[in-house]
mmCIF file of C-alpha atoms in Angstrom:
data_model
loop_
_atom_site.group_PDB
_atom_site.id
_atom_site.type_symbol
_atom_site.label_atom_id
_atom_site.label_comp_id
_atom_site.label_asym_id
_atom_site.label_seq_id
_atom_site.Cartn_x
_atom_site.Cartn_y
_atom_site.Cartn_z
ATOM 1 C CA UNK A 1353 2.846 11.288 -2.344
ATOM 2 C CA UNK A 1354 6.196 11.294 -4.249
ATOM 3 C CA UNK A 1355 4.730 12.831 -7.338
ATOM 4 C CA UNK A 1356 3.230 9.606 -8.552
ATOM 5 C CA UNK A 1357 0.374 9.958 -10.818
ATOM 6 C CA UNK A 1358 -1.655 7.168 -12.232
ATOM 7 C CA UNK A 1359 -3.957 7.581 -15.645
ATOM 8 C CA UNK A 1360 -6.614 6.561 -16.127
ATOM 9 C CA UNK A 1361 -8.295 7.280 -12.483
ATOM 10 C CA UNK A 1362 -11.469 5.514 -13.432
ATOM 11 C CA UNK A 1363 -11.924 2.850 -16.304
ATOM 12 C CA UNK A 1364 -14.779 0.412 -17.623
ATOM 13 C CA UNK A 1365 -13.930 -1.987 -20.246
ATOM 14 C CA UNK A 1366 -15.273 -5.268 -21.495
ATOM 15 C CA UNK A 1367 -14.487 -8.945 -21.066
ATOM 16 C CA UNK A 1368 -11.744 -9.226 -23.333
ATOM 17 C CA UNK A 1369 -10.772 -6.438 -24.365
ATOM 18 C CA UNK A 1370 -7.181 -4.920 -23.624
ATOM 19 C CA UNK A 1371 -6.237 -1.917 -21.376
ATOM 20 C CA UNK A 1372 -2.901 -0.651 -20.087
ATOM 21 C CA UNK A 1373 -2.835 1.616 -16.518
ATOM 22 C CA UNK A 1374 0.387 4.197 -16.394
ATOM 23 C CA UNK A 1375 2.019 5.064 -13.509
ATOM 24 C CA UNK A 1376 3.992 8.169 -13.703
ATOM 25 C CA UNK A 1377 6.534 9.772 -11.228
ATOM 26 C CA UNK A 1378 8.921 12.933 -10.657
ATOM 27 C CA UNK A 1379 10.925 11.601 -8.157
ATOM 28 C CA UNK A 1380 13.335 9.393 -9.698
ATOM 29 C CA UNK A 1381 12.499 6.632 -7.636
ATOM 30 C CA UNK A 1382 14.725 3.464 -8.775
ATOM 31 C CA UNK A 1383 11.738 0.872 -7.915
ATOM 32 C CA UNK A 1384 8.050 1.251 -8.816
ATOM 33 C CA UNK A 1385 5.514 -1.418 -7.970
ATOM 34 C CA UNK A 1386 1.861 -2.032 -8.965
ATOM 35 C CA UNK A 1387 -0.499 -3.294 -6.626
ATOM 36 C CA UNK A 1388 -4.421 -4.595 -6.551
ATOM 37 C CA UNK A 1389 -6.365 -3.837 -3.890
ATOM 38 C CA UNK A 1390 -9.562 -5.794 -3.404
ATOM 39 C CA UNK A 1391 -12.539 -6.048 -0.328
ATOM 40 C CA UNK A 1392 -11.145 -8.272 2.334
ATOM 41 C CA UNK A 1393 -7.474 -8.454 0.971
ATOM 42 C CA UNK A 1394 -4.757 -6.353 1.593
ATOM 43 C CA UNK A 1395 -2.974 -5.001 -1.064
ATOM 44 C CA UNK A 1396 -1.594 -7.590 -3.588
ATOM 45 C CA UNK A 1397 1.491 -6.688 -5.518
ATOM 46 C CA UNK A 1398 1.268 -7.805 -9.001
ATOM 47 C CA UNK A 1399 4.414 -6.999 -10.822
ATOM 48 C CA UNK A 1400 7.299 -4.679 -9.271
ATOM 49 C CA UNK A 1401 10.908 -2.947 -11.141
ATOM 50 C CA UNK A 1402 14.246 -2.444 -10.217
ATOM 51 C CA UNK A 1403 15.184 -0.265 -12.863
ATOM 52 C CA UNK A 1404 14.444 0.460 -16.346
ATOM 53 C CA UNK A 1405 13.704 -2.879 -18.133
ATOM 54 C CA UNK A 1406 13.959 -4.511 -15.140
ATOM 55 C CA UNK A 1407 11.239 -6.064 -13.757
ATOM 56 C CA UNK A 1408 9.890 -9.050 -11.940
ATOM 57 C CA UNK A 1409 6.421 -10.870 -10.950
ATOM 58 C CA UNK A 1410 4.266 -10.429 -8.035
ATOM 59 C CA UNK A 1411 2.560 -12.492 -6.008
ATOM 60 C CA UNK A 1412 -0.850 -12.333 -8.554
ATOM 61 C CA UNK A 1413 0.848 -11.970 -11.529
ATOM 62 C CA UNK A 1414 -1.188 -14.167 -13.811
ATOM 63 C CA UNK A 1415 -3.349 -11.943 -16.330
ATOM 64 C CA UNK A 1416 -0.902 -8.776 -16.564
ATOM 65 C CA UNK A 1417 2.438 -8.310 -17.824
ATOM 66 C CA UNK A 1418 4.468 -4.889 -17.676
ATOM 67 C CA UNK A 1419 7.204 -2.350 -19.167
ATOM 68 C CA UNK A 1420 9.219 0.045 -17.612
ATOM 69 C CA UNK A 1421 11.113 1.546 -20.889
ATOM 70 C CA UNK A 1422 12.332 4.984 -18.830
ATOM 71 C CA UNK A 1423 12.442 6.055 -14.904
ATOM 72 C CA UNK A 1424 9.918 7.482 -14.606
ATOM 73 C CA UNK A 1425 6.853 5.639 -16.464
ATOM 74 C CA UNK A 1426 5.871 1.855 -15.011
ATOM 75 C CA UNK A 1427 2.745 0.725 -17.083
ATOM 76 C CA UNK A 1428 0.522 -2.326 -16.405
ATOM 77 C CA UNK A 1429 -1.412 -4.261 -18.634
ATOM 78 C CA UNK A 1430 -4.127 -6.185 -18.586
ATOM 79 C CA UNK A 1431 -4.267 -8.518 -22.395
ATOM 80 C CA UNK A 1432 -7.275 -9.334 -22.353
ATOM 81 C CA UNK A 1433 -9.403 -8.183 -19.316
ATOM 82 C CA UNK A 1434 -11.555 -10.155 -17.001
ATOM 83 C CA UNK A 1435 -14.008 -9.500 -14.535
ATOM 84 C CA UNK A 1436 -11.984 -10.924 -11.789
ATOM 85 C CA UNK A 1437 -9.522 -7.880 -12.718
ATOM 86 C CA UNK A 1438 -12.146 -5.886 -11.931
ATOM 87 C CA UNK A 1439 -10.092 -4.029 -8.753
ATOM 88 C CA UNK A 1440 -8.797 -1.014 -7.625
ATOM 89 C CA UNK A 1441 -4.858 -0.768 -8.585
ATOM 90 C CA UNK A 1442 -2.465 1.571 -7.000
ATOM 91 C CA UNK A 1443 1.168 2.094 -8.063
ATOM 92 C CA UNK A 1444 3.767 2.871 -5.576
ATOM 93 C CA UNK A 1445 7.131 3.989 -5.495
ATOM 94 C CA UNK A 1446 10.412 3.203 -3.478
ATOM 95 C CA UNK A 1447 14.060 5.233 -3.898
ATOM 96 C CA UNK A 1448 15.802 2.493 -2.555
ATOM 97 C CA UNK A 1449 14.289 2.916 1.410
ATOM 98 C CA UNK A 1450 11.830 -0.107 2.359
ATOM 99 C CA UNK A 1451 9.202 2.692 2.691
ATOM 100 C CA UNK A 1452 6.577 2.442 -0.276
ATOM 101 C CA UNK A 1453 4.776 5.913 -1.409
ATOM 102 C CA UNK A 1454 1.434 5.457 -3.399
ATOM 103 C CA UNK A 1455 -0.643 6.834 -5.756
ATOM 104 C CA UNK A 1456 -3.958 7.932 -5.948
ATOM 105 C CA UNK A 1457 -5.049 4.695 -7.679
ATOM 106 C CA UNK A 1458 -6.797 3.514 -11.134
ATOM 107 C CA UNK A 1459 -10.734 2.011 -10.696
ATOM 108 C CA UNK A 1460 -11.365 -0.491 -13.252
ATOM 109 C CA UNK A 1461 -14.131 -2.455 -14.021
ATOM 110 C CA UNK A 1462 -14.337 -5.073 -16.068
ATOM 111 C CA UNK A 1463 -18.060 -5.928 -17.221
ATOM 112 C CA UNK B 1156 -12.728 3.715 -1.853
ATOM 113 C CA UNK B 1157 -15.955 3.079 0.115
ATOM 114 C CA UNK B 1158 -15.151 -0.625 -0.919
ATOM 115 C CA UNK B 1159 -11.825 -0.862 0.871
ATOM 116 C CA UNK B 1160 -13.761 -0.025 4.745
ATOM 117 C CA UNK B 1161 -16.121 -3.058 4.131
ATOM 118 C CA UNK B 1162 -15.024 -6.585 5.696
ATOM 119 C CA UNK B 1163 -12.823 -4.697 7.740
ATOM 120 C CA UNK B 1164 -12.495 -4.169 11.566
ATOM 121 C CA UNK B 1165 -13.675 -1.276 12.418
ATOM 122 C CA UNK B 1166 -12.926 1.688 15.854
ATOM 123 C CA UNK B 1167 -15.085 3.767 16.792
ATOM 124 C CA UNK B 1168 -14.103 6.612 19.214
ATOM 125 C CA UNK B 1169 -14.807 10.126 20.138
ATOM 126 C CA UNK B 1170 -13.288 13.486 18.671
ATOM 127 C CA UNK B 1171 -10.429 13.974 21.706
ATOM 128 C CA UNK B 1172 -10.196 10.478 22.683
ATOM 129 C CA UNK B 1173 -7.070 8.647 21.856
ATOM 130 C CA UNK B 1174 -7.016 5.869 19.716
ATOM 131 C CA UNK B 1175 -5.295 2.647 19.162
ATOM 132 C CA UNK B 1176 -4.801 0.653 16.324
ATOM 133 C CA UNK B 1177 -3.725 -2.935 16.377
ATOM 134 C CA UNK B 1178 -2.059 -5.583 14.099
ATOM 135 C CA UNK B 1179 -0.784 -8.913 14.078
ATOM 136 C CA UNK B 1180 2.336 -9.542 11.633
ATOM 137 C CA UNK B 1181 2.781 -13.283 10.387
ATOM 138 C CA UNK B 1182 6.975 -13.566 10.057
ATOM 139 C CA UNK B 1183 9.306 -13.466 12.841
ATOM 140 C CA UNK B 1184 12.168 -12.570 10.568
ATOM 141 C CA UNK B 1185 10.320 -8.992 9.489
ATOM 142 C CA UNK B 1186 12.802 -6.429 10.146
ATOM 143 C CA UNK B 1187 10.813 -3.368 9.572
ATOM 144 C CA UNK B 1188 7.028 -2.070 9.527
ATOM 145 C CA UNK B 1189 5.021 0.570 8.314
ATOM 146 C CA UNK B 1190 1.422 2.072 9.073
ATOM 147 C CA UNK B 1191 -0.471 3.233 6.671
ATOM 148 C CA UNK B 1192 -3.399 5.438 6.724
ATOM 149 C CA UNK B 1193 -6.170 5.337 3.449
ATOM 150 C CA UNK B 1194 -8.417 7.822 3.453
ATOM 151 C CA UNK B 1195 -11.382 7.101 1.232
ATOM 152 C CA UNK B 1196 -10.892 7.523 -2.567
ATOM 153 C CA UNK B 1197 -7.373 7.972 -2.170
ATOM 154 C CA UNK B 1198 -4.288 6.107 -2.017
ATOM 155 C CA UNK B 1199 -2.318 4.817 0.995
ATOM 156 C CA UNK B 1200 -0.188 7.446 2.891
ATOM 157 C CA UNK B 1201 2.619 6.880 4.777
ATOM 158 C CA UNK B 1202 2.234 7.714 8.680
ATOM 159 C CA UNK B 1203 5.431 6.126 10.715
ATOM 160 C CA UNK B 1204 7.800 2.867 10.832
ATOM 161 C CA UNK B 1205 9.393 1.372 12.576
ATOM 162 C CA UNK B 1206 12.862 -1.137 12.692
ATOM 163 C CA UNK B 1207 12.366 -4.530 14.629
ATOM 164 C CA UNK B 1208 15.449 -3.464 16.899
ATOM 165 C CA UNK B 1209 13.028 -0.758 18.273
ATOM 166 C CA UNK B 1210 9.972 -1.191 20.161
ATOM 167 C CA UNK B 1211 8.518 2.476 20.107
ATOM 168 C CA UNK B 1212 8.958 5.553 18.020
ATOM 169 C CA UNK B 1213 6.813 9.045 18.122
ATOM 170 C CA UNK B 1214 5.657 10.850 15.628
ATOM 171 C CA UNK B 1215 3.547 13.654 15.477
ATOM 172 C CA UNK B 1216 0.309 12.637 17.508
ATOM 173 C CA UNK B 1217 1.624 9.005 16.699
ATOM 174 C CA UNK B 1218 3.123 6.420 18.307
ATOM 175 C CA UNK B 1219 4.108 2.962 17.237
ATOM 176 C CA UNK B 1220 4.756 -0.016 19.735
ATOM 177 C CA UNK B 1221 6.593 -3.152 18.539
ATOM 178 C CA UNK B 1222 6.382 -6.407 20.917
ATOM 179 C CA UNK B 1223 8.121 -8.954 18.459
ATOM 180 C CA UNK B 1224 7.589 -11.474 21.295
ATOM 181 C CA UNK B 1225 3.804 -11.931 19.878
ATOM 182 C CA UNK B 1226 4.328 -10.480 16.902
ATOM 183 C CA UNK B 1227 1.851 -7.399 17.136
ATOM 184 C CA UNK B 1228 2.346 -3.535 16.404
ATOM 185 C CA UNK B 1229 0.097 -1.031 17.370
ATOM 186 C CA UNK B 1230 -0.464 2.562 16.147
ATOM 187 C CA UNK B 1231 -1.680 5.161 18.885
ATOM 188 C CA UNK B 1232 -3.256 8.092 18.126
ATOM 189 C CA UNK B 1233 -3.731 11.053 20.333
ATOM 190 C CA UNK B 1234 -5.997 13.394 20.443
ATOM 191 C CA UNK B 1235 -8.111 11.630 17.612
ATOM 192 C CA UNK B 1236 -9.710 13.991 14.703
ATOM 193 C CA UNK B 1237 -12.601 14.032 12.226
ATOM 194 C CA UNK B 1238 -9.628 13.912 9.747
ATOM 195 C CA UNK B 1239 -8.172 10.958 11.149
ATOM 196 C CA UNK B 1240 -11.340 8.764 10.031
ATOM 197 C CA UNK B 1241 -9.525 6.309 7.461
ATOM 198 C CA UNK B 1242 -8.169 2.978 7.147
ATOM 199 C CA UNK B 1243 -4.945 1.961 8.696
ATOM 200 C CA UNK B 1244 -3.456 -1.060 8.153
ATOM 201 C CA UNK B 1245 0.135 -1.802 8.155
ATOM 202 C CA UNK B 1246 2.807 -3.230 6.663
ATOM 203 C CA UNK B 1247 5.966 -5.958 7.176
ATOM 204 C CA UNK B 1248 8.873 -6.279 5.594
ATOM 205 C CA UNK B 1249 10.231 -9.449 5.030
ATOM 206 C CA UNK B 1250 14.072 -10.144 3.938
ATOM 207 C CA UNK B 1251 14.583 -12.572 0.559
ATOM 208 C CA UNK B 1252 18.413 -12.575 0.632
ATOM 209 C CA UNK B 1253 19.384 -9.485 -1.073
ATOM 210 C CA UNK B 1254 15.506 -8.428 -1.696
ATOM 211 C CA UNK B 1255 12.911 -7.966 0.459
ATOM 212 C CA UNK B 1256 9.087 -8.771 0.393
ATOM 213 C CA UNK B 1257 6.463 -5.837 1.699
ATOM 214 C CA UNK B 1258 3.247 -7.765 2.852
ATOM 215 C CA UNK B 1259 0.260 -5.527 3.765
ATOM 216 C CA UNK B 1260 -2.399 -6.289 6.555
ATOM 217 C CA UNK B 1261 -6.547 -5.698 5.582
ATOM 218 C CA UNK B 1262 -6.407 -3.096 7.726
ATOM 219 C CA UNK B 1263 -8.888 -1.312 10.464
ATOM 220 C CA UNK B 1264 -11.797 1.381 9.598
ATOM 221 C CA UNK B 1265 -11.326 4.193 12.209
ATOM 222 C CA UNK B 1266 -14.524 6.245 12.279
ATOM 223 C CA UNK B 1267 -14.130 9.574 14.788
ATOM 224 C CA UNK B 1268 -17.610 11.107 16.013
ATOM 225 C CA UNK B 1269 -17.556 14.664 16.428
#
């Protein structure tokens, strides 16, 4: 799996209320992305980088904004969460190949 | 999770049988593809790609098959095990100048009976 870890694995939060998901990985992978994943969609990607303090939007960007201030740490955050965020979010990692490696993913509810 | 099987197509088959996986991709210019395999809980693992100047490639009890004429990839499995029971779905990548764009499909349940 690349060494990606993601923290928090499970989350409940309120309407409202902010919360930031880190992605964390030991293979000095160049890009990291951040993905949703939601019943009868395939995975989303929300924000992706390209290096440190690079980054760029997704295709469901709206509602999150992220920082990538070193290699190896890609956070996403959510300003003020709402129940439509309410998802499953995976981070993934690339070295520079087209293939993607994932983590074990982040469960958030929003209630 | 549990959640990402529902909606989904789903395969049944028998512990021994072979199985195969299909998908449809949506852009002719997608020069390379992925599978995917979820296992519930976890995140997606990588299995095998594939380049769109191939139109097979084997892997270990795997075998992708590329017909860019209809646009459709399918994932073989042989000898199908309790442990393969995931979700597979795969993956195209489409060129954006000097990016590229990875689109994922919903995917398929597999479900192997012992």
């Amino acid at each position: 799996d690349a060494g990606i870890t993601q923290s928090p694995r499970h989350k409940v939060t309120e309407t409202g209320t902010p919360v930031t998901l880190r992605c964390h990985q030991t293979e000095n992978h160049r890009y990291m992305y951040w993905y949703r994943q939601d019943p009868g969609h395939g995975l989303r990607l929300i924000h992706y980088s390209y290096g440190v303090k690079d980054t760029d939007k997704g295709e469901v960007s709206d509602g999150y904004s992220v920082s990538r201030s070193k290699t190896e740490d890609f956070l996403l955050t959510l300003e003020s969460a709402t129940s439509s965020q309410t998802s499953v979010y995976f981070c993934a990692t690339s070295g520079g190949g087209r293939e993607q490696y994932f983590g074990p993913g982040t469960r958030l509810t929003v209630t | 999770g549990e959640s990402v099987g529902l909606h989904l197509p789903t395969l049944s088959v028998q512990e021994g049988d072979n199985s195969i996986i299909n998908c449809a991709y949506s852009n002719s210019a997608s020069d390379y593809f992925i599978w995917y395999k979820q296992e519930s809980g976890k995140g997606p693992q990588f299995i095998i790609d594939i380049r769109s100047n191939m139109d097979k490639r084997q892997g270990q009890r795997v075998t992708v098959l590329l017909n860019k004429t209809v646009k459709h990839l399918s994932l073989q499995i042989a000898a199908t095990q309790p442990g393969d029971s995931a979700v597979y779905f795969c993956a195209e990548n489409i060129p954006l100048g000097s990016n590229y764009k990875l689109t994922f499909g919903k995917g398929t349940l597999l479900t192997v009976n012992p």
